[in-house]
Amino acid sequence: MRSYTGMLALLLIHGNLMLTYVSSQNAGFVKSPMSEIKLTGDAFELYCDVVGSPVPEIQWWYADINRADSFKQLWDGARKRRVSINTAYGSNGVSVLAISRLTLEDAGIYECRASNDPRRNDLRQNPAISWIRTQATISVLQKPRINASDQEILQPKGGQELPIILQCNLTNSHSTHQESFWMKNGQEIANTKTQHRHTLFKLSKPRADDSGEYMCVYTFKSAPNANASIEVKAAPEILGHKRSENKKEGENATLHCKSVGYPHPLWTWRKKLGRGSYIDIDNSTGRFFITNRDNFTELSIVGLDIGTDPGEYVCNASNIIGSRESMTILRVRSHLAPLWPFLGVLAEIIILVVIIVVYEKRKRPDEVPDEKQTLRTTTKRKTYDSGTPTEPTDQRRKDDQLHILTIRRRGEAPGDFQRRTTFLTW
């Protein structure tokens, strides 16, 4: 019985060892740091990506090029806080080593180490066995000396437009110069390449959209590119915006403004309440959302309210040179707005019908003369015209006045009435 018990215990022990061996995986590199050549004042980043089960621990080490066997561990915040180490662990381990404002002393060998060995931090263990390593060599060269012109500030619109000339001169370099070119806001400017050490760029009629960060770039045969920056500053000018926006109640409205100028402005939105009175708009209201991106801003209003949202909205762009603002009128229509033309026509028809009915009711029946009376009056008129009057003169005068009144009420001309009476006489 004891033998069976001992064999079972031995199987359990070996089973645990086998399970541990199967579930574990040695550390391995997915991405290793790459060697680079940098200039003083620049910065670099090294990436290290490892896999394993459990997830391996990552460390960074450094050694001077002349003392490659003497490594020292790097920590976040070292070298007067110029060293930054960011490491994240998930299904694998990823670490980024960054060093800014490089000096000649930063050149050397940088090593990424990874291990998931439980005894990796035991000082009695050989690090060469418990840790895997990958290295990158960083070379730092003295940055060439470039003399560049000072910053320029453009005058507001309508001022004197004098040409501006930006200049760069390469005075010292440790490698053979090849060519130079100009860039604006990170984009190369066409037709600016030259092989001269002294290079120029001219702004003939500078405007606000010509402002930005200009950079003269020099290329070398066996060294990284060198550059110098020149800032051309200008107050913002708002070019693209909606002058008015028409929406229905309950819909969403989007207002935007776009500007030119440098540095990029600080955007604010306000709504006009009354004469010279404004209220600031921000994202805390729950219905107003503001999105700012460099020279562009956007105001979104959700669920328009016809009672509170219509009005004048002002976007303001400000930088250290000046500020500009622009106004957009927001109109909100009711849900019944499409029925207004139909309701207007219907109202006109109703008013017209009422006028006709009232007129007909107020019209008296005696205003229309009887045909027999008209014929009798015409016969008398014919007798008067023949020169043999049968009635007194006063009676004839009264009859003439009655004829004229009858003619006017019927809307006829006297000649027409005379011809019709003549025809009736016949």
XYZ file of C-alpha atoms in Angstrom:
426
model
C 0.000 0.000 0.000
C 2.840 2.347 0.790
C 4.418 1.674 -2.584
C 1.231 2.664 -4.399
C 0.962 5.797 -2.326
C 4.551 6.731 -3.090
C 4.082 6.115 -6.789
C 0.943 8.307 -6.832
C 2.763 11.123 -5.072
C 5.634 10.835 -7.529
C 3.231 10.961 -10.475
C 1.540 14.042 -9.075
C 4.893 15.763 -8.617
C 6.029 14.899 -12.134
C 2.608 15.861 -13.502
C 2.910 19.328 -11.966
C 6.377 19.682 -13.404
C 5.132 18.714 -16.864
C 2.184 21.132 -16.645
C 4.538 23.929 -15.624
C 6.838 23.167 -18.512
C 4.005 23.043 -21.053
C 2.333 26.273 -19.860
C 5.576 28.290 -19.772
C 7.178 29.884 -22.825
C 10.626 31.387 -23.067
C 10.868 35.126 -23.701
C 11.469 36.278 -27.262
C 11.770 39.604 -29.096
C 9.070 40.704 -31.545
C 10.605 44.131 -32.198
C 14.140 45.239 -31.391
C 15.600 48.769 -31.167
C 17.400 50.113 -34.245
C 20.725 51.976 -34.367
C 20.580 55.661 -35.335
C 22.778 58.681 -35.985
C 21.568 61.891 -34.331
C 22.676 65.494 -33.928
C 23.119 67.370 -30.678
C 19.885 68.935 -29.531
C 17.755 66.277 -31.258
C 15.867 63.386 -29.624
C 15.470 59.668 -30.267
C 13.166 56.792 -29.282
C 13.952 53.067 -29.050
C 11.224 50.394 -29.084
C 11.333 46.927 -27.536
C 8.508 44.363 -27.892
C 8.739 40.909 -26.250
C 6.478 37.860 -25.833
C 6.483 34.948 -23.422
C 4.422 33.214 -20.773
C 4.362 34.609 -18.232
C 4.876 38.051 -19.784
C 8.583 38.907 -19.537
C 9.947 41.812 -17.550
C 11.761 44.509 -19.601
C 14.754 46.583 -18.542
C 16.981 49.164 -20.290
C 20.760 49.326 -19.888
C 23.458 51.648 -21.252
C 27.190 51.388 -21.911
C 29.650 53.850 -23.351
C 31.014 52.927 -26.780
C 34.582 52.770 -25.432
C 33.495 50.612 -22.450
C 31.067 48.144 -23.977
C 31.434 45.680 -21.105
C 30.388 48.130 -18.409
C 26.589 48.460 -18.543
C 24.505 50.570 -16.206
C 20.755 50.297 -15.814
C 18.661 53.264 -17.003
C 15.733 54.588 -14.983
C 12.854 56.863 -15.866
C 13.804 60.495 -15.153
C 17.571 59.954 -15.324
C 20.039 62.439 -16.878
C 18.248 65.468 -15.486
C 14.848 64.144 -16.530
C 15.871 63.825 -20.159
C 15.333 60.040 -20.034
C 11.769 58.728 -20.323
C 10.864 55.021 -20.082
C 7.283 53.888 -20.704
C 6.485 50.184 -20.329
C 3.158 48.376 -20.657
C 2.331 44.710 -20.026
C -0.569 42.835 -21.583
C -0.492 39.777 -23.814
C 3.098 40.892 -24.456
C 5.481 43.476 -23.049
C 6.202 46.772 -24.829
C 8.693 49.405 -23.713
C 9.804 52.739 -25.222
C 13.028 54.513 -24.247
C 13.178 58.222 -25.192
C 15.979 60.739 -24.606
C 15.601 64.427 -25.481
C 18.044 67.330 -25.935
C 20.889 65.025 -26.910
C 24.487 65.788 -26.025
C 27.669 64.151 -27.216
C 27.768 62.149 -23.947
C 24.486 60.423 -24.863
C 26.191 58.415 -27.600
C 26.675 54.744 -26.714
C 25.146 51.266 -26.692
C 21.570 50.916 -25.454
C 20.421 47.442 -24.500
C 16.915 46.046 -24.034
C 16.765 43.043 -21.679
C 13.789 40.730 -21.149
C 13.193 37.702 -18.927
C 10.341 35.690 -17.435
C 12.657 33.417 -15.396
C 11.455 33.375 -11.762
C 15.099 33.591 -10.618
C 16.004 36.483 -12.953
C 16.591 38.969 -10.119
C 18.613 36.542 -7.986
C 22.086 38.040 -7.648
C 23.573 34.511 -7.512
C 22.304 33.791 -11.045
C 24.270 34.681 -14.167
C 22.356 37.478 -16.012
C 23.645 36.176 -19.325
C 21.624 32.976 -18.763
C 18.379 34.326 -17.277
C 18.022 37.433 -19.526
C 17.790 37.774 -23.316
C 19.263 40.929 -24.837
C 19.154 43.114 -27.931
C 21.244 46.222 -28.564
C 21.234 49.460 -30.590
C 24.071 51.931 -31.084
C 23.281 55.636 -30.937
C 25.835 57.986 -32.490
C 25.589 61.694 -31.676
C 27.317 64.254 -33.927
C 27.813 67.935 -33.360
C 24.985 69.834 -34.994
C 26.104 72.066 -37.911
C 25.949 75.755 -37.275
C 23.221 77.551 -39.221
C 22.652 81.291 -39.025
C 18.987 82.106 -39.677
C 17.119 85.403 -39.879
C 14.881 86.526 -37.017
C 11.148 86.002 -36.809
C 8.826 88.232 -38.842
C 5.483 89.750 -37.877
C 3.056 90.568 -40.690
C 1.078 93.783 -40.600
C -2.741 93.651 -40.386
C -4.757 93.583 -43.577
C -4.701 96.923 -45.354
C -1.249 97.862 -44.076
C 1.874 98.321 -46.131
C 2.717 95.069 -47.916
C 6.504 95.020 -48.103
C 8.350 91.911 -49.316
C 9.856 89.622 -46.668
C 13.065 87.679 -47.277
C 13.918 84.666 -45.120
C 17.596 83.695 -45.038
C 19.741 80.782 -43.805
C 23.514 80.374 -43.976
C 25.405 77.127 -43.198
C 28.657 78.225 -41.580
C 30.044 75.009 -40.082
C 29.484 71.261 -40.640
C 31.430 68.051 -39.985
C 30.151 66.362 -43.137
C 29.999 67.249 -46.807
C 26.996 69.407 -47.660
C 24.782 68.186 -50.511
C 21.758 70.473 -50.947
C 19.231 72.626 -49.101
C 15.499 73.315 -49.414
C 12.664 75.123 -47.599
C 9.643 73.784 -45.730
C 6.495 75.410 -44.356
C 4.554 73.820 -41.500
C 6.259 70.485 -42.146
C 5.615 70.458 -45.912
C 8.364 70.931 -48.485
C 8.001 74.045 -50.661
C 8.361 73.265 -54.349
C 11.217 74.672 -56.431
C 13.356 75.708 -53.447
C 16.174 73.156 -53.691
C 19.683 74.535 -54.150
C 23.274 73.434 -53.581
C 24.357 76.717 -52.025
C 25.145 77.071 -48.325
C 23.389 80.440 -48.302
C 19.722 80.080 -49.222
C 16.833 82.592 -49.482
C 13.059 82.452 -49.599
C 11.063 85.549 -50.585
C 7.467 86.444 -49.761
C 6.619 89.113 -52.351
C 3.201 90.139 -50.998
C 2.897 88.563 -47.575
C -0.599 87.935 -46.244
C -1.981 86.227 -43.180
C -2.143 82.858 -44.944
C 1.609 83.123 -45.610
C 2.302 83.004 -41.884
C 3.611 79.827 -40.280
C 6.799 78.020 -39.288
C 9.387 78.089 -42.078
C 12.379 75.779 -41.973
C 15.559 75.690 -44.034
C 16.848 72.116 -44.295
C 20.414 71.066 -45.175
C 21.286 67.531 -46.278
C 24.698 65.910 -45.868
C 26.526 62.969 -47.348
C 27.146 61.004 -44.148
C 25.141 62.798 -41.449
C 21.485 63.457 -40.596
C 19.713 66.494 -41.994
C 20.158 69.769 -40.152
C 17.614 72.576 -40.048
C 16.807 75.982 -38.622
C 13.336 77.444 -38.026
C 12.017 80.940 -38.734
C 8.558 81.941 -37.519
C 6.396 84.305 -39.573
C 3.597 85.495 -37.280
C 0.296 87.207 -38.085
C -2.974 87.995 -36.364
C -5.856 85.617 -37.213
C -8.151 86.352 -40.142
C -11.426 84.442 -40.351
C -12.027 83.429 -43.954
C -14.500 80.565 -43.990
C -17.700 80.678 -41.938
C -21.463 80.415 -42.362
C -23.173 83.798 -42.432
C -26.550 82.220 -41.654
C -28.025 78.824 -40.878
C -31.697 77.823 -41.234
C -32.939 74.786 -39.332
C -36.190 73.298 -38.069
C -37.138 72.895 -34.444
C -35.693 69.697 -32.950
C -32.922 69.328 -35.554
C -29.174 69.664 -34.947
C -27.192 72.688 -36.134
C -23.474 72.961 -36.880
C -21.668 76.313 -37.111
C -17.992 76.585 -38.010
C -15.210 79.117 -38.510
C -11.851 78.792 -40.251
C -8.934 81.187 -39.975
C -5.431 81.853 -41.222
C -2.602 83.231 -39.127
C 0.179 82.006 -36.863
C 0.483 80.944 -34.060
C -2.720 78.905 -34.109
C -5.469 80.871 -32.340
C -7.400 80.222 -29.169
C -11.087 79.809 -30.137
C -14.121 80.953 -28.127
C -17.851 81.042 -28.938
C -20.404 83.541 -27.640
C -24.102 84.256 -28.183
C -25.521 87.755 -28.396
C -28.274 88.395 -25.847
C -28.962 92.044 -26.424
C -27.333 95.296 -27.333
C -23.672 94.807 -26.456
C -24.458 91.833 -24.195
C -22.989 88.358 -24.833
C -22.870 85.011 -23.055
C -19.990 82.531 -23.364
C -20.719 79.051 -24.739
C -18.882 75.950 -23.536
C -19.362 72.176 -23.406
C -20.905 72.187 -19.904
C -24.485 72.886 -21.028
C -25.117 69.379 -22.389
C -26.481 70.582 -25.753
C -23.540 72.627 -27.027
C -20.340 70.897 -28.190
C -17.214 72.786 -29.318
C -14.408 71.157 -31.337
C -11.166 73.101 -31.940
C -8.386 71.990 -34.309
C -5.595 74.487 -34.962
C -7.141 77.043 -37.373
C -10.631 75.496 -37.318
C -13.482 75.489 -34.816
C -16.936 73.920 -34.865
C -20.001 74.507 -32.681
C -22.684 71.795 -32.619
C -26.117 72.370 -31.083
C -28.258 69.301 -30.377
C -32.081 69.431 -30.373
C -32.790 73.021 -31.403
C -35.251 74.967 -29.263
C -37.244 77.591 -31.155
C -37.592 79.665 -28.014
C -33.960 79.959 -26.883
C -31.583 78.908 -29.667
C -32.260 81.387 -32.523
C -29.942 84.389 -32.545
C -26.486 85.660 -33.402
C -23.470 83.461 -32.611
C -19.946 84.895 -32.614
C -16.699 82.928 -33.016
C -13.528 84.649 -31.791
C -9.952 83.734 -32.756
C -7.085 85.183 -30.662
C -3.308 84.762 -30.601
C -0.377 86.791 -29.292
C -0.532 89.107 -32.332
C -4.232 90.002 -32.342
C -7.798 88.727 -32.524
C -10.687 88.576 -34.974
C -14.338 87.557 -34.707
C -17.178 86.662 -37.063
C -20.949 86.373 -36.650
C -23.387 83.687 -37.814
C -27.183 84.090 -37.625
C -29.099 80.961 -36.621
C -32.789 80.795 -37.569
C -35.058 78.077 -36.191
C -38.391 77.424 -37.908
C -41.480 75.763 -36.456
C -42.706 72.316 -37.521
C -45.658 74.085 -39.207
C -43.434 76.202 -41.424
C -44.121 74.104 -44.596
C -47.890 74.741 -44.144
C -47.589 78.521 -43.998
C -47.984 79.154 -47.784
C -51.110 76.952 -47.916
C -52.601 78.619 -44.843
C -51.940 82.049 -46.359
C -53.780 81.197 -49.598
C -56.657 79.678 -47.623
C -56.961 82.836 -45.512
C -57.081 85.029 -48.644
C -59.862 82.897 -50.131
C -61.913 83.089 -46.930
C -61.532 86.876 -46.720
C -62.564 87.266 -50.381
C -65.669 85.099 -49.897
C -66.689 87.123 -46.824
C -66.321 90.401 -48.734
C -68.496 89.129 -51.592
C -71.224 87.855 -49.246
C -71.335 91.108 -47.288
C -71.492 93.149 -50.480
C -74.375 91.108 -51.891
C -76.352 91.365 -48.647
C -75.956 95.150 -48.471
C -76.980 95.673 -52.103
C -80.632 97.109 -52.303
C -83.116 95.744 -54.858
C -84.352 99.209 -55.989
C -80.961 100.079 -57.404
C -81.774 98.059 -60.558
C -84.451 99.918 -62.685
C -87.436 98.109 -64.148
C -87.382 97.476 -67.940
C -90.911 98.809 -68.388
C -90.033 102.038 -66.614
C -86.927 102.419 -68.770
C -88.953 101.882 -71.963
C -91.596 104.404 -70.892
C -88.928 106.947 -70.043
C -87.276 106.395 -73.408
C -90.550 106.992 -75.262
C -90.990 110.255 -73.418
C -87.423 111.279 -74.329
C -88.086 110.597 -78.001
C -91.170 112.817 -77.798
C -89.053 115.565 -76.249
C -86.446 115.271 -78.988
C -89.131 115.602 -81.774
C -90.035 119.061 -80.546
C -93.605 118.245 -79.476
C -93.423 118.059 -75.732
C -96.523 116.676 -74.021
C -95.439 117.398 -70.454
C -94.507 120.570 -68.657
C -90.937 121.769 -68.727
C -90.305 121.028 -65.035
C -91.471 117.474 -65.476
C -89.159 117.052 -68.488
C -86.184 118.305 -66.497
C -86.922 115.768 -63.775
C -87.185 113.005 -66.323
C -83.804 113.971 -67.840
C -82.171 113.774 -64.432
C -83.754 110.351 -63.940
C -82.308 109.204 -67.299
C -78.808 110.330 -66.369
C -79.018 108.655 -62.947
C -80.208 105.429 -64.549
C -77.351 105.502 -67.059
C -74.703 106.044 -64.386
C -76.040 103.265 -62.186
C -75.960 100.773 -65.050
C -72.407 101.793 -65.993
C -73.275 102.790 -69.581
C -72.212 105.746 -71.657
C -74.863 108.272 -72.684
C -74.362 107.465 -76.393
C -74.991 103.770 -75.804
C -78.200 104.493 -73.936
C -79.384 106.833 -76.735
C -78.778 104.195 -79.410
C -80.582 101.514 -77.360
C -83.611 103.812 -76.752
C -83.764 104.594 -80.467
C -83.795 100.875 -81.282
C -86.579 100.304 -78.739
C -88.601 103.161 -80.304
C -88.459 101.446 -83.654
